[in-house]
């Protein structure tokens, strides 16, 4: 695996690969890699000749009271996992490489659709930081395909909209949610869970699947379903951020005759905010 810290040297290497006719897959991450990240790499390897993984903890997408300072940085372990997965290139830039004029002067990429609901309502400015850094990384790597996990369903939908709106020549590939044995979606923030909380947090996924089955069985009182699911999560001892039944494409509240529906939930533990989702086609 070749490691790059600078945009210019990575571009030179990728230009040579393109001259050799190779297709390029890209997996952007913030590091602290776990099995779900490696599954994204493996999917990119199935699709493309060469895979680039980026590790960059993007301060622009963290709010004032969020965990940028304490976000786990495990570079040596991450590099070992990527080497074991036969990753081709790792791009690990300093902040000054991504934001050479500082973040205060940074040109922003704003996707007004779908960013002021769900996670966007709880994390103002978050998706502006995501779309800005992903657009920059796409410009740097210029991949044929980029792989994102479905666990961050809203992020996936927003990036798809950005790519469509800005006519970016990159195919967005969605990877299935990678889960623990009890159904908990893998996340870097799972490390913040206490021993007491860990056996209980599967309630988020369980509530999503309970509501999914109810819909499959004919229920269309979506608002009532949302409230019942929230009560289940609260009864388990967690604070609900949101539980929403949405149209899969635009994330607006689902209509009774929508065919593609996604149920999205977020809840707070003592030290983490966990998200998950399930989708169905009617």
PDB file of C-alpha atoms in Angstrom:
ATOM      1  CA  UNK A   1       0.000   0.000   0.000  1.00  0.00           C
ATOM      2  CA  UNK A   2       1.305   3.422  -0.974  1.00  0.00           C
ATOM      3  CA  UNK A   3       0.658   6.280   1.462  1.00  0.00           C
ATOM      4  CA  UNK A   4       0.185   9.868   0.325  1.00  0.00           C
ATOM      5  CA  UNK A   5      -0.038  13.042   2.399  1.00  0.00           C
ATOM      6  CA  UNK A   6      -0.146  15.585  -0.417  1.00  0.00           C
ATOM      7  CA  UNK A   7      -2.684  16.235  -3.155  1.00  0.00           C
ATOM      8  CA  UNK A   8      -0.081  16.715  -5.888  1.00  0.00           C
ATOM      9  CA  UNK A   9       1.705  13.412  -5.351  1.00  0.00           C
ATOM     10  CA  UNK A  10      -1.567  11.462  -5.143  1.00  0.00           C
ATOM     11  CA  UNK A  11      -2.776  13.062  -8.368  1.00  0.00           C
ATOM     12  CA  UNK A  12       0.465  12.144 -10.115  1.00  0.00           C
ATOM     13  CA  UNK A  13       0.129   8.501  -9.067  1.00  0.00           C
ATOM     14  CA  UNK A  14      -3.520   8.346 -10.103  1.00  0.00           C
ATOM     15  CA  UNK A  15      -2.802   9.998 -13.464  1.00  0.00           C
ATOM     16  CA  UNK A  16      -0.303   7.235 -14.194  1.00  0.00           C
ATOM     17  CA  UNK A  17      -2.885   4.595 -13.249  1.00  0.00           C
ATOM     18  CA  UNK A  18      -5.434   6.172 -15.574  1.00  0.00           C
ATOM     19  CA  UNK A  19      -2.912   6.174 -18.439  1.00  0.00           C
ATOM     20  CA  UNK A  20      -2.623   2.435 -17.853  1.00  0.00           C
ATOM     21  CA  UNK A  21      -6.393   2.146 -18.274  1.00  0.00           C
ATOM     22  CA  UNK A  22      -7.194   1.373 -14.640  1.00  0.00           C
ATOM     23  CA  UNK A  23     -10.516   2.260 -13.049  1.00  0.00           C
ATOM     24  CA  UNK A  24     -10.382   3.932  -9.636  1.00  0.00           C
ATOM     25  CA  UNK A  25     -12.570   3.236  -6.638  1.00  0.00           C
ATOM     26  CA  UNK A  26     -12.672   5.524  -3.624  1.00  0.00           C
ATOM     27  CA  UNK A  27     -13.651   5.037   0.025  1.00  0.00           C
ATOM     28  CA  UNK A  28     -13.601   8.251   2.103  1.00  0.00           C
ATOM     29  CA  UNK A  29     -13.353   7.710   5.875  1.00  0.00           C
ATOM     30  CA  UNK A  30     -12.492   9.497   9.092  1.00  0.00           C
ATOM     31  CA  UNK A  31     -10.378   6.577  10.280  1.00  0.00           C
ATOM     32  CA  UNK A  32     -10.831   4.456  13.422  1.00  0.00           C
ATOM     33  CA  UNK A  33     -11.563   1.694  10.951  1.00  0.00           C
ATOM     34  CA  UNK A  34     -13.642  -1.367  11.781  1.00  0.00           C
ATOM     35  CA  UNK A  35     -14.988  -4.330   9.819  1.00  0.00           C
ATOM     36  CA  UNK A  36     -17.695  -2.245   8.136  1.00  0.00           C
ATOM     37  CA  UNK A  37     -15.053   0.071   6.642  1.00  0.00           C
ATOM     38  CA  UNK A  38     -13.105  -2.907   5.334  1.00  0.00           C
ATOM     39  CA  UNK A  39     -16.285  -4.209   3.694  1.00  0.00           C
ATOM     40  CA  UNK A  40     -16.501  -0.893   1.814  1.00  0.00           C
ATOM     41  CA  UNK A  41     -12.932  -1.413   0.615  1.00  0.00           C
ATOM     42  CA  UNK A  42     -13.707  -4.961  -0.504  1.00  0.00           C
ATOM     43  CA  UNK A  43     -16.767  -3.780  -2.422  1.00  0.00           C
ATOM     44  CA  UNK A  44     -14.681  -1.102  -4.142  1.00  0.00           C
ATOM     45  CA  UNK A  45     -12.100  -3.764  -5.053  1.00  0.00           C
ATOM     46  CA  UNK A  46     -14.824  -5.841  -6.694  1.00  0.00           C
ATOM     47  CA  UNK A  47     -15.895  -2.857  -8.784  1.00  0.00           C
ATOM     48  CA  UNK A  48     -12.579  -1.215  -9.733  1.00  0.00           C
ATOM     49  CA  UNK A  49      -8.955  -1.979 -10.592  1.00  0.00           C
ATOM     50  CA  UNK A  50      -7.417   0.284  -7.960  1.00  0.00           C
ATOM     51  CA  UNK A  51      -8.789   1.510  -4.612  1.00  0.00           C
ATOM     52  CA  UNK A  52      -7.991   4.724  -2.747  1.00  0.00           C
ATOM     53  CA  UNK A  53      -8.988   5.115   0.905  1.00  0.00           C
ATOM     54  CA  UNK A  54      -8.813   8.508   2.555  1.00  0.00           C
ATOM     55  CA  UNK A  55      -8.509   9.092   6.296  1.00  0.00           C
ATOM     56  CA  UNK A  56      -9.291  12.652   7.309  1.00  0.00           C
ATOM     57  CA  UNK A  57     -11.124  13.771  10.455  1.00  0.00           C
ATOM     58  CA  UNK A  58     -13.004  16.662   8.919  1.00  0.00           C
ATOM     59  CA  UNK A  59     -13.426  19.403  11.521  1.00  0.00           C
ATOM     60  CA  UNK A  60     -15.827  21.285   9.250  1.00  0.00           C
ATOM     61  CA  UNK A  61     -18.585  18.721   9.807  1.00  0.00           C
ATOM     62  CA  UNK A  62     -18.382  18.754  13.609  1.00  0.00           C
ATOM     63  CA  UNK A  63     -20.558  21.084  15.657  1.00  0.00           C
ATOM     64  CA  UNK A  64     -19.335  23.290  18.508  1.00  0.00           C
ATOM     65  CA  UNK A  65     -20.225  20.762  21.202  1.00  0.00           C
ATOM     66  CA  UNK A  66     -19.332  17.635  19.271  1.00  0.00           C
ATOM     67  CA  UNK A  67     -16.412  15.262  19.640  1.00  0.00           C
ATOM     68  CA  UNK A  68     -13.817  16.436  17.111  1.00  0.00           C
ATOM     69  CA  UNK A  69     -11.088  16.726  19.772  1.00  0.00           C
ATOM     70  CA  UNK A  70     -11.810  13.306  21.231  1.00  0.00           C
ATOM     71  CA  UNK A  71     -12.751  11.503  18.021  1.00  0.00           C
ATOM     72  CA  UNK A  72     -10.631   8.315  18.051  1.00  0.00           C
ATOM     73  CA  UNK A  73      -7.530   8.527  15.868  1.00  0.00           C
ATOM     74  CA  UNK A  74      -5.947   5.107  15.377  1.00  0.00           C
ATOM     75  CA  UNK A  75      -3.688   5.559  12.368  1.00  0.00           C
ATOM     76  CA  UNK A  76      -1.271   2.680  12.952  1.00  0.00           C
ATOM     77  CA  UNK A  77      -4.090   0.197  13.490  1.00  0.00           C
ATOM     78  CA  UNK A  78      -5.958   1.620  10.492  1.00  0.00           C
ATOM     79  CA  UNK A  79      -2.937   1.232   8.228  1.00  0.00           C
ATOM     80  CA  UNK A  80      -2.461  -2.370   9.342  1.00  0.00           C
ATOM     81  CA  UNK A  81      -6.099  -3.176   8.527  1.00  0.00           C
ATOM     82  CA  UNK A  82      -5.863  -1.534   5.110  1.00  0.00           C
ATOM     83  CA  UNK A  83      -2.658  -3.387   4.290  1.00  0.00           C
ATOM     84  CA  UNK A  84      -4.285  -6.662   5.314  1.00  0.00           C
ATOM     85  CA  UNK A  85      -7.177  -5.808   2.969  1.00  0.00           C
ATOM     86  CA  UNK A  86      -4.722  -5.155   0.101  1.00  0.00           C
ATOM     87  CA  UNK A  87      -5.711  -1.513  -0.251  1.00  0.00           C
ATOM     88  CA  UNK A  88      -3.700   0.175  -3.013  1.00  0.00           C
ATOM     89  CA  UNK A  89      -3.457   3.827  -1.908  1.00  0.00           C
ATOM     90  CA  UNK A  90      -4.046   5.592   1.402  1.00  0.00           C
ATOM     91  CA  UNK A  91      -4.538   9.368   1.332  1.00  0.00           C
ATOM     92  CA  UNK A  92      -3.926  10.851   4.797  1.00  0.00           C
ATOM     93  CA  UNK A  93      -3.632  14.639   4.476  1.00  0.00           C
ATOM     94  CA  UNK A  94      -3.086  17.328   7.074  1.00  0.00           C
ATOM     95  CA  UNK A  95      -5.916  19.828   7.514  1.00  0.00           C
ATOM     96  CA  UNK A  96      -3.856  22.511   5.774  1.00  0.00           C
ATOM     97  CA  UNK A  97      -3.699  20.312   2.665  1.00  0.00           C
ATOM     98  CA  UNK A  98      -7.484  20.086   2.442  1.00  0.00           C
ATOM     99  CA  UNK A  99      -8.183  23.650   3.584  1.00  0.00           C
ATOM    100  CA  UNK A 100      -5.145  25.625   2.356  1.00  0.00           C
ATOM    101  CA  UNK A 101      -6.873  28.976   2.920  1.00  0.00           C
ATOM    102  CA  UNK A 102      -8.353  28.008   6.278  1.00  0.00           C
ATOM    103  CA  UNK A 103     -11.874  26.856   6.963  1.00  0.00           C
ATOM    104  CA  UNK A 104     -13.191  30.367   7.583  1.00  0.00           C
ATOM    105  CA  UNK A 105     -12.403  31.275   3.964  1.00  0.00           C
ATOM    106  CA  UNK A 106     -13.326  27.926   2.469  1.00  0.00           C
ATOM    107  CA  UNK A 107     -15.781  27.886  -0.449  1.00  0.00           C
ATOM    108  CA  UNK A 108     -18.722  25.777   0.718  1.00  0.00           C
ATOM    109  CA  UNK A 109     -20.799  23.216  -1.148  1.00  0.00           C
ATOM    110  CA  UNK A 110     -24.381  23.455   0.083  1.00  0.00           C
ATOM    111  CA  UNK A 111     -27.096  20.954  -0.782  1.00  0.00           C
ATOM    112  CA  UNK A 112     -30.297  22.641   0.407  1.00  0.00           C
ATOM    113  CA  UNK A 113     -32.480  19.607  -0.147  1.00  0.00           C
ATOM    114  CA  UNK A 114     -32.636  16.989   2.623  1.00  0.00           C
ATOM    115  CA  UNK A 115     -30.123  18.657   4.972  1.00  0.00           C
ATOM    116  CA  UNK A 116     -32.385  20.459   7.463  1.00  0.00           C
ATOM    117  CA  UNK A 117     -34.258  17.340   8.641  1.00  0.00           C
ATOM    118  CA  UNK A 118     -33.312  14.220  10.614  1.00  0.00           C
ATOM    119  CA  UNK A 119     -29.581  14.438  11.472  1.00  0.00           C
ATOM    120  CA  UNK A 120     -29.412  17.862   9.844  1.00  0.00           C
ATOM    121  CA  UNK A 121     -31.932  19.262  12.330  1.00  0.00           C
ATOM    122  CA  UNK A 122     -29.856  18.011  15.265  1.00  0.00           C
ATOM    123  CA  UNK A 123     -26.465  18.924  13.783  1.00  0.00           C
ATOM    124  CA  UNK A 124     -26.665  22.352  12.096  1.00  0.00           C
ATOM    125  CA  UNK A 125     -23.913  22.784   9.508  1.00  0.00           C
ATOM    126  CA  UNK A 126     -22.967  19.104   9.580  1.00  0.00           C
ATOM    127  CA  UNK A 127     -23.978  18.255   6.036  1.00  0.00           C
ATOM    128  CA  UNK A 128     -22.436  21.452   4.685  1.00  0.00           C
ATOM    129  CA  UNK A 129     -19.159  20.163   6.079  1.00  0.00           C
ATOM    130  CA  UNK A 130     -19.764  16.712   4.599  1.00  0.00           C
ATOM    131  CA  UNK A 131     -20.645  17.889   1.098  1.00  0.00           C
ATOM    132  CA  UNK A 132     -17.777  20.376   1.063  1.00  0.00           C
ATOM    133  CA  UNK A 133     -15.107  17.852   2.013  1.00  0.00           C
ATOM    134  CA  UNK A 134     -16.533  15.069  -0.168  1.00  0.00           C
ATOM    135  CA  UNK A 135     -16.640  17.412  -3.169  1.00  0.00           C
ATOM    136  CA  UNK A 136     -13.002  18.343  -2.522  1.00  0.00           C
ATOM    137  CA  UNK A 137     -11.988  14.689  -2.168  1.00  0.00           C
ATOM    138  CA  UNK A 138     -13.831  13.797  -5.372  1.00  0.00           C
ATOM    139  CA  UNK A 139     -11.929  16.576  -7.154  1.00  0.00           C
ATOM    140  CA  UNK A 140      -8.647  15.314  -5.746  1.00  0.00           C
ATOM    141  CA  UNK A 141      -9.138  11.592  -6.450  1.00  0.00           C
ATOM    142  CA  UNK A 142     -11.478  11.848  -9.470  1.00  0.00           C
ATOM    143  CA  UNK A 143     -12.745   8.304  -8.914  1.00  0.00           C
ATOM    144  CA  UNK A 144     -14.876   6.280 -11.258  1.00  0.00           C
ATOM    145  CA  UNK A 145     -16.838   4.991  -8.279  1.00  0.00           C
ATOM    146  CA  UNK A 146     -17.114   5.983  -4.618  1.00  0.00           C
ATOM    147  CA  UNK A 147     -18.480   3.639  -1.965  1.00  0.00           C
ATOM    148  CA  UNK A 148     -20.581   4.795   0.998  1.00  0.00           C
ATOM    149  CA  UNK A 149     -22.383   2.771   3.637  1.00  0.00           C
ATOM    150  CA  UNK A 150     -26.160   2.705   3.813  1.00  0.00           C
ATOM    151  CA  UNK A 151     -25.974   3.088   7.619  1.00  0.00           C
ATOM    152  CA  UNK A 152     -25.550   6.838   7.043  1.00  0.00           C
ATOM    153  CA  UNK A 153     -28.606   6.849   4.786  1.00  0.00           C
ATOM    154  CA  UNK A 154     -29.181  10.594   4.881  1.00  0.00           C
ATOM    155  CA  UNK A 155     -25.530  11.259   4.073  1.00  0.00           C
ATOM    156  CA  UNK A 156     -25.762   8.823   1.150  1.00  0.00           C
ATOM    157  CA  UNK A 157     -28.894  10.540  -0.173  1.00  0.00           C
ATOM    158  CA  UNK A 158     -27.346  14.007   0.169  1.00  0.00           C
ATOM    159  CA  UNK A 159     -24.148  12.966  -1.635  1.00  0.00           C
ATOM    160  CA  UNK A 160     -26.172  11.390  -4.437  1.00  0.00           C
ATOM    161  CA  UNK A 161     -28.093  14.654  -4.814  1.00  0.00           C
ATOM    162  CA  UNK A 162     -24.869  16.688  -4.817  1.00  0.00           C
ATOM    163  CA  UNK A 163     -23.342  14.468  -7.506  1.00  0.00           C
ATOM    164  CA  UNK A 164     -26.490  14.728  -9.607  1.00  0.00           C
ATOM    165  CA  UNK A 165     -26.869  18.502  -9.173  1.00  0.00           C
ATOM    166  CA  UNK A 166     -23.202  19.269  -9.895  1.00  0.00           C
ATOM    167  CA  UNK A 167     -22.890  16.763 -12.768  1.00  0.00           C
ATOM    168  CA  UNK A 168     -19.980  15.009 -11.107  1.00  0.00           C
ATOM    169  CA  UNK A 169     -18.691  12.056 -13.182  1.00  0.00           C
ATOM    170  CA  UNK A 170     -18.614   9.587 -10.296  1.00  0.00           C
ATOM    171  CA  UNK A 171     -20.902   6.631  -9.621  1.00  0.00           C
ATOM    172  CA  UNK A 172     -22.044   6.382  -6.001  1.00  0.00           C
ATOM    173  CA  UNK A 173     -22.134   2.773  -4.795  1.00  0.00           C
ATOM    174  CA  UNK A 174     -24.154   1.934  -1.670  1.00  0.00           C
ATOM    175  CA  UNK A 175     -22.807  -0.758   0.654  1.00  0.00           C
ATOM    176  CA  UNK A 176     -25.100  -2.730   3.009  1.00  0.00           C
ATOM    177  CA  UNK A 177     -25.051  -2.061   6.742  1.00  0.00           C
ATOM    178  CA  UNK A 178     -22.473  -4.213   8.543  1.00  0.00           C
ATOM    179  CA  UNK A 179     -23.850  -5.313  11.914  1.00  0.00           C
ATOM    180  CA  UNK A 180     -22.853  -6.905  15.184  1.00  0.00           C
ATOM    181  CA  UNK A 181     -24.473 -10.235  16.103  1.00  0.00           C
ATOM    182  CA  UNK A 182     -27.297  -8.473  17.977  1.00  0.00           C
ATOM    183  CA  UNK A 183     -28.104  -6.171  15.053  1.00  0.00           C
ATOM    184  CA  UNK A 184     -26.241  -3.063  16.221  1.00  0.00           C
ATOM    185  CA  UNK A 185     -24.847  -1.213  13.216  1.00  0.00           C
ATOM    186  CA  UNK A 186     -21.050  -0.990  13.370  1.00  0.00           C
ATOM    187  CA  UNK A 187     -19.816   2.524  14.095  1.00  0.00           C
ATOM    188  CA  UNK A 188     -16.691   4.196  15.414  1.00  0.00           C
ATOM    189  CA  UNK A 189     -18.892   5.736  18.109  1.00  0.00           C
ATOM    190  CA  UNK A 190     -19.885   2.325  19.486  1.00  0.00           C
ATOM    191  CA  UNK A 191     -16.666   2.547  21.468  1.00  0.00           C
ATOM    192  CA  UNK A 192     -18.321   5.225  23.606  1.00  0.00           C
ATOM    193  CA  UNK A 193     -20.957   2.784  24.924  1.00  0.00           C
ATOM    194  CA  UNK A 194     -20.790   1.736  28.565  1.00  0.00           C
ATOM    195  CA  UNK A 195     -20.909  -1.913  29.623  1.00  0.00           C
ATOM    196  CA  UNK A 196     -24.394  -1.311  31.023  1.00  0.00           C
ATOM    197  CA  UNK A 197     -25.674   0.260  27.794  1.00  0.00           C
ATOM    198  CA  UNK A 198     -24.182  -2.199  25.331  1.00  0.00           C
ATOM    199  CA  UNK A 199     -26.730  -5.020  25.799  1.00  0.00           C
ATOM    200  CA  UNK A 200     -29.626  -2.561  25.400  1.00  0.00           C
ATOM    201  CA  UNK A 201     -28.692  -0.493  22.335  1.00  0.00           C
ATOM    202  CA  UNK A 202     -30.027  -3.079  19.887  1.00  0.00           C
ATOM    203  CA  UNK A 203     -33.445  -1.560  20.712  1.00  0.00           C
ATOM    204  CA  UNK A 204     -32.890   1.000  17.935  1.00  0.00           C
ATOM    205  CA  UNK A 205     -32.589  -1.645  15.217  1.00  0.00           C
ATOM    206  CA  UNK A 206     -35.317  -3.729  16.816  1.00  0.00           C
ATOM    207  CA  UNK A 207     -37.727  -0.779  16.811  1.00  0.00           C
ATOM    208  CA  UNK A 208     -36.963  -0.003  13.167  1.00  0.00           C
ATOM    209  CA  UNK A 209     -37.633  -3.588  12.153  1.00  0.00           C
ATOM    210  CA  UNK A 210     -40.789  -3.762  14.270  1.00  0.00           C
ATOM    211  CA  UNK A 211     -42.180  -0.705  12.469  1.00  0.00           C
ATOM    212  CA  UNK A 212     -41.073  -2.116   9.093  1.00  0.00           C
ATOM    213  CA  UNK A 213     -43.039  -5.320   9.720  1.00  0.00           C
ATOM    214  CA  UNK A 214     -46.079  -3.302  10.792  1.00  0.00           C
ATOM    215  CA  UNK A 215     -45.976  -1.402   7.492  1.00  0.00           C
ATOM    216  CA  UNK A 216     -45.481  -4.600   5.498  1.00  0.00           C
ATOM    217  CA  UNK A 217     -48.570  -5.956   7.261  1.00  0.00           C
ATOM    218  CA  UNK A 218     -50.656  -3.033   6.068  1.00  0.00           C
ATOM    219  CA  UNK A 219     -50.374  -0.237   8.637  1.00  0.00           C
ATOM    220  CA  UNK A 220     -50.241   3.242   7.143  1.00  0.00           C
ATOM    221  CA  UNK A 221     -50.727   5.386  10.237  1.00  0.00           C
ATOM    222  CA  UNK A 222     -47.093   6.451  10.027  1.00  0.00           C
ATOM    223  CA  UNK A 223     -47.252   9.174  12.695  1.00  0.00           C
ATOM    224  CA  UNK A 224     -48.681   6.723  15.215  1.00  0.00           C
ATOM    225  CA  UNK A 225     -46.059   4.134  14.299  1.00  0.00           C
ATOM    226  CA  UNK A 226     -43.311   6.704  14.851  1.00  0.00           C
ATOM    227  CA  UNK A 227     -44.649   7.531  18.315  1.00  0.00           C
ATOM    228  CA  UNK A 228     -44.953   3.869  19.286  1.00  0.00           C
ATOM    229  CA  UNK A 229     -41.384   3.182  18.141  1.00  0.00           C
ATOM    230  CA  UNK A 230     -40.094   6.181  20.102  1.00  0.00           C
ATOM    231  CA  UNK A 231     -41.851   4.851  23.214  1.00  0.00           C
ATOM    232  CA  UNK A 232     -40.099   1.498  22.804  1.00  0.00           C
ATOM    233  CA  UNK A 233     -36.686   3.186  22.665  1.00  0.00           C
ATOM    234  CA  UNK A 234     -37.433   5.460  25.614  1.00  0.00           C
ATOM    235  CA  UNK A 235     -38.673   2.488  27.646  1.00  0.00           C
ATOM    236  CA  UNK A 236     -35.237   0.917  27.143  1.00  0.00           C
ATOM    237  CA  UNK A 237     -33.707   4.000  28.788  1.00  0.00           C
ATOM    238  CA  UNK A 238     -32.497   6.053  25.822  1.00  0.00           C
ATOM    239  CA  UNK A 239     -33.347   9.543  24.612  1.00  0.00           C
ATOM    240  CA  UNK A 240     -34.766   9.623  21.085  1.00  0.00           C
ATOM    241  CA  UNK A 241     -33.429  12.198  18.657  1.00  0.00           C
ATOM    242  CA  UNK A 242     -35.813  11.206  15.887  1.00  0.00           C
ATOM    243  CA  UNK A 243     -37.717   8.259  14.456  1.00  0.00           C
ATOM    244  CA  UNK A 244     -39.038   9.059  10.989  1.00  0.00           C
ATOM    245  CA  UNK A 245     -40.744   7.138   8.204  1.00  0.00           C
ATOM    246  CA  UNK A 246     -39.676   8.771   4.939  1.00  0.00           C
ATOM    247  CA  UNK A 247     -39.770   8.601   1.183  1.00  0.00           C
ATOM    248  CA  UNK A 248     -36.468   6.901   0.327  1.00  0.00           C
ATOM    249  CA  UNK A 249     -35.478   9.353  -2.410  1.00  0.00           C
ATOM    250  CA  UNK A 250     -36.183  12.803  -0.961  1.00  0.00           C
ATOM    251  CA  UNK A 251     -36.479  11.969   2.796  1.00  0.00           C
ATOM    252  CA  UNK A 252     -39.798  13.776   3.056  1.00  0.00           C
ATOM    253  CA  UNK A 253     -42.458  12.204   5.324  1.00  0.00           C
ATOM    254  CA  UNK A 254     -43.750   9.090   3.601  1.00  0.00           C
ATOM    255  CA  UNK A 255     -47.096   9.287   1.839  1.00  0.00           C
ATOM    256  CA  UNK A 256     -49.540   6.407   2.091  1.00  0.00           C
ATOM    257  CA  UNK A 257     -48.926   5.414  -1.525  1.00  0.00           C
ATOM    258  CA  UNK A 258     -45.110   5.717  -1.566  1.00  0.00           C
ATOM    259  CA  UNK A 259     -43.527   2.527  -2.851  1.00  0.00           C
ATOM    260  CA  UNK A 260     -39.966   3.058  -1.556  1.00  0.00           C
ATOM    261  CA  UNK A 261     -39.868   3.827   2.147  1.00  0.00           C
ATOM    262  CA  UNK A 262     -36.981   4.202   4.588  1.00  0.00           C
ATOM    263  CA  UNK A 263     -37.347   4.244   8.352  1.00  0.00           C
ATOM    264  CA  UNK A 264     -34.610   6.245  10.067  1.00  0.00           C
ATOM    265  CA  UNK A 265     -33.853   6.506  13.763  1.00  0.00           C
ATOM    266  CA  UNK A 266     -31.333   8.199  16.024  1.00  0.00           C
ATOM    267  CA  UNK A 267     -30.953   7.975  19.792  1.00  0.00           C
ATOM    268  CA  UNK A 268     -28.592   9.192  22.494  1.00  0.00           C
ATOM    269  CA  UNK A 269     -26.673   7.036  24.915  1.00  0.00           C
ATOM    270  CA  UNK A 270     -24.631   8.535  27.735  1.00  0.00           C
ATOM    271  CA  UNK A 271     -21.668   9.169  25.444  1.00  0.00           C
ATOM    272  CA  UNK A 272     -22.787   8.599  21.863  1.00  0.00           C
ATOM    273  CA  UNK A 273     -25.470   9.349  19.329  1.00  0.00           C
ATOM    274  CA  UNK A 274     -26.361   6.224  17.357  1.00  0.00           C
ATOM    275  CA  UNK A 275     -28.170   6.113  13.996  1.00  0.00           C
ATOM    276  CA  UNK A 276     -29.694   3.306  11.965  1.00  0.00           C
ATOM    277  CA  UNK A 277     -32.245   2.690   9.229  1.00  0.00           C
ATOM    278  CA  UNK A 278     -34.137   0.034   7.328  1.00  0.00           C
ATOM    279  CA  UNK A 279     -35.806   0.289   3.916  1.00  0.00           C
ATOM    280  CA  UNK A 280     -38.629  -1.510   2.176  1.00  0.00           C
ATOM    281  CA  UNK A 281     -40.277  -1.535  -1.231  1.00  0.00           C
ATOM    282  CA  UNK A 282     -44.044  -1.894  -1.266  1.00  0.00           C
TER     283      UNK A 282
END
